[in-house]
């Protein structure tokens, strides 16, 4: 058991992965540092268990967080991708990270 709940590492593959989303927008008192806050939250959440991926939106700020989290070796689940240009931007952020 971890802080995030039971460890399903011995279970069927479909029961192993968790995607977590931090608080949207800046943290209280952060004065608009949305990307830095997302990376900070994502880093803390990913440390809870090895089977966690962090959700990040395909927005300008979210793409920065995707790049930074990927560079830290943290798995990311890109969300809110509705267009081909967004999908390409996500791919580029992963490659830069």
Short mmCIF file of N, CA and C in Angstrom, two decimals:
data_model
loop_
_atom_site.label_atom_id
_atom_site.label_comp_id
_atom_site.label_asym_id
_atom_site.label_seq_id
_atom_site.Cartn_x
_atom_site.Cartn_y
_atom_site.Cartn_z
N UNK A 1 0.85 -1.18 0.00
CA UNK A 1 0.00 0.00 0.00
C UNK A 1 0.89 1.23 0.00
N UNK A 2 0.58 2.19 -0.85
CA UNK A 2 1.30 3.46 -0.90
C UNK A 2 0.34 4.56 -0.49
N UNK A 3 0.85 5.80 -0.42
CA UNK A 3 -0.03 6.92 -0.10
C UNK A 3 -1.12 7.09 -1.15
N UNK A 4 -0.84 6.67 -2.39
CA UNK A 4 -1.81 6.80 -3.47
C UNK A 4 -2.81 5.66 -3.47
N UNK A 5 -2.64 4.68 -2.60
CA UNK A 5 -3.53 3.53 -2.57
C UNK A 5 -2.76 2.26 -2.76
N UNK A 6 -3.46 1.17 -3.04
CA UNK A 6 -2.78 -0.11 -3.19
C UNK A 6 -1.82 -0.12 -4.38
N UNK A 7 -0.79 -0.92 -4.28
CA UNK A 7 0.16 -1.09 -5.38
C UNK A 7 -0.33 -2.29 -6.19
N UNK A 8 -0.72 -2.02 -7.43
CA UNK A 8 -1.27 -3.07 -8.29
C UNK A 8 -0.23 -3.68 -9.21
N UNK A 9 1.05 -3.62 -8.85
CA UNK A 9 2.09 -4.10 -9.74
C UNK A 9 1.98 -5.58 -10.07
N UNK A 10 1.30 -6.35 -9.25
CA UNK A 10 1.14 -7.77 -9.53
C UNK A 10 -0.17 -8.09 -10.20
N UNK A 11 -0.99 -7.09 -10.51
CA UNK A 11 -2.31 -7.33 -11.10
C UNK A 11 -2.25 -7.35 -12.62
N UNK A 12 -3.41 -7.53 -13.19
CA UNK A 12 -3.55 -7.49 -14.65
C UNK A 12 -3.12 -6.12 -15.15
N UNK A 13 -2.54 -6.05 -16.36
CA UNK A 13 -2.04 -4.76 -16.87
C UNK A 13 -3.07 -3.65 -16.87
N UNK A 14 -4.34 -3.95 -17.13
CA UNK A 14 -5.33 -2.89 -17.19
C UNK A 14 -5.62 -2.26 -15.84
N UNK A 15 -5.15 -2.85 -14.74
CA UNK A 15 -5.40 -2.31 -13.41
C UNK A 15 -4.17 -1.62 -12.83
N UNK A 16 -3.14 -1.41 -13.63
CA UNK A 16 -1.87 -0.93 -13.08
C UNK A 16 -1.64 0.57 -13.12
N UNK A 17 -2.23 1.28 -14.03
CA UNK A 17 -1.82 2.66 -14.27
C UNK A 17 -2.82 3.67 -13.69
N UNK A 18 -2.28 4.78 -13.19
CA UNK A 18 -3.10 5.88 -12.70
C UNK A 18 -2.66 7.15 -13.39
N UNK A 19 -3.60 7.99 -13.79
CA UNK A 19 -3.30 9.31 -14.33
C UNK A 19 -3.84 10.33 -13.34
N UNK A 20 -2.98 11.21 -12.87
CA UNK A 20 -3.38 12.21 -11.88
C UNK A 20 -3.25 13.62 -12.46
N UNK A 21 -4.17 14.47 -12.07
CA UNK A 21 -4.17 15.87 -12.48
C UNK A 21 -4.06 16.73 -11.24
N UNK A 22 -3.10 17.65 -11.24
CA UNK A 22 -2.96 18.57 -10.11
C UNK A 22 -4.03 19.65 -10.16
N UNK A 23 -3.93 20.58 -9.26
CA UNK A 23 -4.86 21.70 -9.21
C UNK A 23 -4.71 22.54 -10.46
N UNK A 24 -5.80 22.82 -11.18
CA UNK A 24 -5.67 23.66 -12.38
C UNK A 24 -5.36 25.11 -11.99
N UNK A 25 -4.58 25.76 -12.81
CA UNK A 25 -4.22 27.15 -12.54
C UNK A 25 -3.12 27.25 -11.52
N UNK A 26 -2.74 28.47 -11.18
CA UNK A 26 -1.63 28.66 -10.24
C UNK A 26 -2.03 28.25 -8.82
N UNK A 27 -1.06 27.79 -8.08
CA UNK A 27 -1.28 27.50 -6.67
C UNK A 27 -1.52 28.81 -5.92
N UNK A 28 -2.21 28.77 -4.80
CA UNK A 28 -2.42 29.99 -4.03
C UNK A 28 -1.08 30.67 -3.71
N UNK A 29 -1.00 31.96 -3.99
CA UNK A 29 0.21 32.73 -3.71
C UNK A 29 1.31 32.57 -4.76
N UNK A 30 1.01 31.88 -5.86
CA UNK A 30 2.05 31.60 -6.86
C UNK A 30 2.26 32.74 -7.83
N UNK A 31 1.39 33.72 -7.85
CA UNK A 31 1.51 34.90 -8.71
C UNK A 31 1.66 34.53 -10.18
N UNK A 32 0.83 33.59 -10.66
CA UNK A 32 0.76 33.28 -12.07
C UNK A 32 1.79 32.32 -12.61
N UNK A 33 2.54 31.65 -11.79
CA UNK A 33 3.56 30.70 -12.26
C UNK A 33 2.91 29.36 -12.58
N UNK A 34 1.99 29.34 -13.51
CA UNK A 34 1.20 28.14 -13.78
C UNK A 34 2.07 26.97 -14.22
N UNK A 35 2.96 27.16 -15.18
CA UNK A 35 3.80 26.07 -15.68
C UNK A 35 4.68 25.52 -14.56
N UNK A 36 5.34 26.40 -13.83
CA UNK A 36 6.21 25.96 -12.74
C UNK A 36 5.41 25.22 -11.68
N UNK A 37 4.19 25.69 -11.40
CA UNK A 37 3.35 25.02 -10.42
C UNK A 37 2.95 23.63 -10.91
N UNK A 38 2.61 23.53 -12.20
CA UNK A 38 2.22 22.24 -12.75
C UNK A 38 3.36 21.23 -12.69
N UNK A 39 4.55 21.69 -12.97
CA UNK A 39 5.73 20.82 -12.91
C UNK A 39 5.99 20.41 -11.46
N UNK A 40 5.88 21.37 -10.54
CA UNK A 40 6.09 21.09 -9.12
C UNK A 40 5.05 20.07 -8.61
N UNK A 41 3.78 20.31 -8.94
CA UNK A 41 2.72 19.37 -8.51
C UNK A 41 2.92 18.00 -9.16
N UNK A 42 3.22 18.00 -10.46
CA UNK A 42 3.41 16.75 -11.18
C UNK A 42 4.56 15.94 -10.60
N UNK A 43 5.63 16.61 -10.23
CA UNK A 43 6.78 15.93 -9.64
C UNK A 43 6.41 15.29 -8.31
N UNK A 44 5.67 16.04 -7.49
CA UNK A 44 5.23 15.49 -6.18
C UNK A 44 4.28 14.32 -6.37
N UNK A 45 3.30 14.47 -7.29
CA UNK A 45 2.32 13.40 -7.49
C UNK A 45 2.99 12.14 -8.06
N UNK A 46 3.91 12.31 -9.00
CA UNK A 46 4.58 11.16 -9.62
C UNK A 46 5.41 10.39 -8.61
N UNK A 47 5.88 11.07 -7.57
CA UNK A 47 6.70 10.42 -6.55
C UNK A 47 5.88 9.52 -5.63
N UNK A 48 4.55 9.61 -5.68
CA UNK A 48 3.72 8.81 -4.79
C UNK A 48 3.78 7.32 -5.09
N UNK A 49 3.91 6.97 -6.36
CA UNK A 49 3.93 5.55 -6.74
C UNK A 49 4.53 5.44 -8.14
N UNK A 50 5.12 4.30 -8.47
CA UNK A 50 5.77 4.16 -9.78
C UNK A 50 4.80 4.03 -10.95
N UNK A 51 3.53 3.80 -10.66
CA UNK A 51 2.55 3.57 -11.73
C UNK A 51 1.66 4.79 -11.97
N UNK A 52 2.21 5.99 -11.76
CA UNK A 52 1.44 7.22 -11.94
C UNK A 52 1.96 7.99 -13.14
N UNK A 53 1.03 8.45 -13.96
CA UNK A 53 1.33 9.38 -15.05
C UNK A 53 0.62 10.69 -14.72
N UNK A 54 1.19 11.79 -15.13
CA UNK A 54 0.63 13.11 -14.82
C UNK A 54 -0.12 13.64 -16.04
N UNK A 55 -1.35 14.08 -15.82
CA UNK A 55 -2.14 14.68 -16.90
C UNK A 55 -1.72 16.13 -17.09
N UNK A 56 -1.56 16.52 -18.36
CA UNK A 56 -1.23 17.91 -18.68
C UNK A 56 -1.98 18.28 -19.95
N UNK A 57 -2.62 19.44 -19.97
CA UNK A 57 -3.39 19.84 -21.15
C UNK A 57 -2.50 20.30 -22.31
N UNK A 58 -3.00 20.15 -23.52
CA UNK A 58 -2.27 20.58 -24.73
C UNK A 58 -2.49 22.06 -24.98
N UNK A 59 -2.19 22.86 -23.97
CA UNK A 59 -2.26 24.32 -24.08
C UNK A 59 -0.83 24.84 -24.09
N UNK A 60 -0.65 26.13 -24.31
CA UNK A 60 0.70 26.69 -24.32
C UNK A 60 1.43 26.40 -23.01
N UNK A 61 0.77 26.64 -21.91
CA UNK A 61 1.38 26.40 -20.60
C UNK A 61 1.56 24.90 -20.36
N UNK A 62 0.55 24.11 -20.72
CA UNK A 62 0.63 22.67 -20.53
C UNK A 62 1.76 22.03 -21.32
N UNK A 63 2.02 22.53 -22.54
CA UNK A 63 3.11 21.99 -23.35
C UNK A 63 4.46 22.23 -22.67
N UNK A 64 4.61 23.39 -22.02
CA UNK A 64 5.83 23.65 -21.26
C UNK A 64 5.98 22.66 -20.11
N UNK A 65 4.87 22.36 -19.43
CA UNK A 65 4.91 21.40 -18.33
C UNK A 65 5.22 19.99 -18.86
N UNK A 66 4.63 19.63 -20.01
CA UNK A 66 4.90 18.32 -20.61
C UNK A 66 6.41 18.18 -20.88
N UNK A 67 6.99 19.22 -21.45
CA UNK A 67 8.42 19.19 -21.77
C UNK A 67 9.26 19.03 -20.50
N UNK A 68 8.96 19.84 -19.48
CA UNK A 68 9.74 19.79 -18.24
C UNK A 68 9.57 18.47 -17.50
N UNK A 69 8.33 17.98 -17.40
CA UNK A 69 8.09 16.71 -16.71
C UNK A 69 8.78 15.55 -17.44
N UNK A 70 8.70 15.56 -18.77
CA UNK A 70 9.35 14.51 -19.55
C UNK A 70 10.86 14.54 -19.34
N UNK A 71 11.44 15.74 -19.30
CA UNK A 71 12.88 15.88 -19.06
C UNK A 71 13.27 15.32 -17.70
N UNK A 72 12.35 15.33 -16.75
CA UNK A 72 12.61 14.79 -15.41
C UNK A 72 12.36 13.28 -15.34
N UNK A 73 11.95 12.70 -16.47
CA UNK A 73 11.69 11.26 -16.49
C UNK A 73 10.31 10.88 -15.97
N UNK A 74 9.41 11.86 -15.89
CA UNK A 74 8.06 11.62 -15.39
C UNK A 74 7.13 11.33 -16.56
N UNK A 75 6.34 10.28 -16.43
CA UNK A 75 5.39 9.93 -17.48
C UNK A 75 4.26 10.94 -17.51
N UNK A 76 3.84 11.31 -18.72
CA UNK A 76 2.81 12.34 -18.90
C UNK A 76 1.72 11.83 -19.82
N UNK A 77 0.49 12.17 -19.49
CA UNK A 77 -0.68 11.88 -20.31
C UNK A 77 -1.19 13.22 -20.81
N UNK A 78 -0.96 13.53 -22.09
CA UNK A 78 -1.42 14.79 -22.66
C UNK A 78 -2.93 14.74 -22.88
N UNK A 79 -3.63 15.78 -22.47
CA UNK A 79 -5.09 15.83 -22.57
C UNK A 79 -5.52 17.06 -23.37
N UNK A 80 -6.79 17.14 -23.67
CA UNK A 80 -7.40 18.28 -24.36
C UNK A 80 -6.74 18.51 -25.72
N UNK A 81 -6.52 17.44 -26.45
CA UNK A 81 -5.95 17.53 -27.79
C UNK A 81 -7.05 17.25 -28.80
N UNK A 82 -7.46 18.28 -29.54
CA UNK A 82 -8.58 18.14 -30.47
C UNK A 82 -8.17 18.31 -31.93
N UNK A 83 -6.95 18.82 -32.18
CA UNK A 83 -6.56 19.14 -33.55
C UNK A 83 -5.21 18.50 -33.89
N UNK A 84 -4.94 18.39 -35.18
CA UNK A 84 -3.65 17.87 -35.63
C UNK A 84 -2.51 18.77 -35.15
N UNK A 85 -2.63 20.11 -35.26
CA UNK A 85 -1.54 20.96 -34.75
C UNK A 85 -1.26 20.73 -33.25
N UNK A 86 -2.31 20.50 -32.46
CA UNK A 86 -2.09 20.22 -31.03
C UNK A 86 -1.33 18.90 -30.87
N UNK A 87 -1.71 17.88 -31.62
CA UNK A 87 -1.03 16.59 -31.53
C UNK A 87 0.45 16.73 -31.92
N UNK A 88 0.73 17.51 -32.94
CA UNK A 88 2.11 17.74 -33.36
C UNK A 88 2.89 18.52 -32.29
N UNK A 89 2.24 19.50 -31.66
CA UNK A 89 2.88 20.27 -30.59
C UNK A 89 3.19 19.38 -29.39
N UNK A 90 2.29 18.46 -29.08
CA UNK A 90 2.51 17.52 -27.98
C UNK A 90 3.73 16.65 -28.28
N UNK A 91 3.77 16.12 -29.50
CA UNK A 91 4.89 15.28 -29.92
C UNK A 91 6.21 16.04 -29.81
N UNK A 92 6.21 17.29 -30.25
CA UNK A 92 7.42 18.10 -30.17
C UNK A 92 7.85 18.34 -28.73
N UNK A 93 6.87 18.58 -27.84
CA UNK A 93 7.18 18.79 -26.42
C UNK A 93 7.80 17.55 -25.81
N UNK A 94 7.27 16.37 -26.15
CA UNK A 94 7.85 15.11 -25.65
C UNK A 94 9.27 14.94 -26.18
N UNK A 95 9.49 15.25 -27.45
CA UNK A 95 10.83 15.10 -28.02
C UNK A 95 11.83 16.05 -27.40
N UNK A 96 11.41 17.29 -27.13
CA UNK A 96 12.32 18.25 -26.49
C UNK A 96 12.65 17.83 -25.07
N UNK A 97 11.65 17.23 -24.39
CA UNK A 97 11.84 16.79 -23.01
C UNK A 97 12.74 15.60 -22.95
#
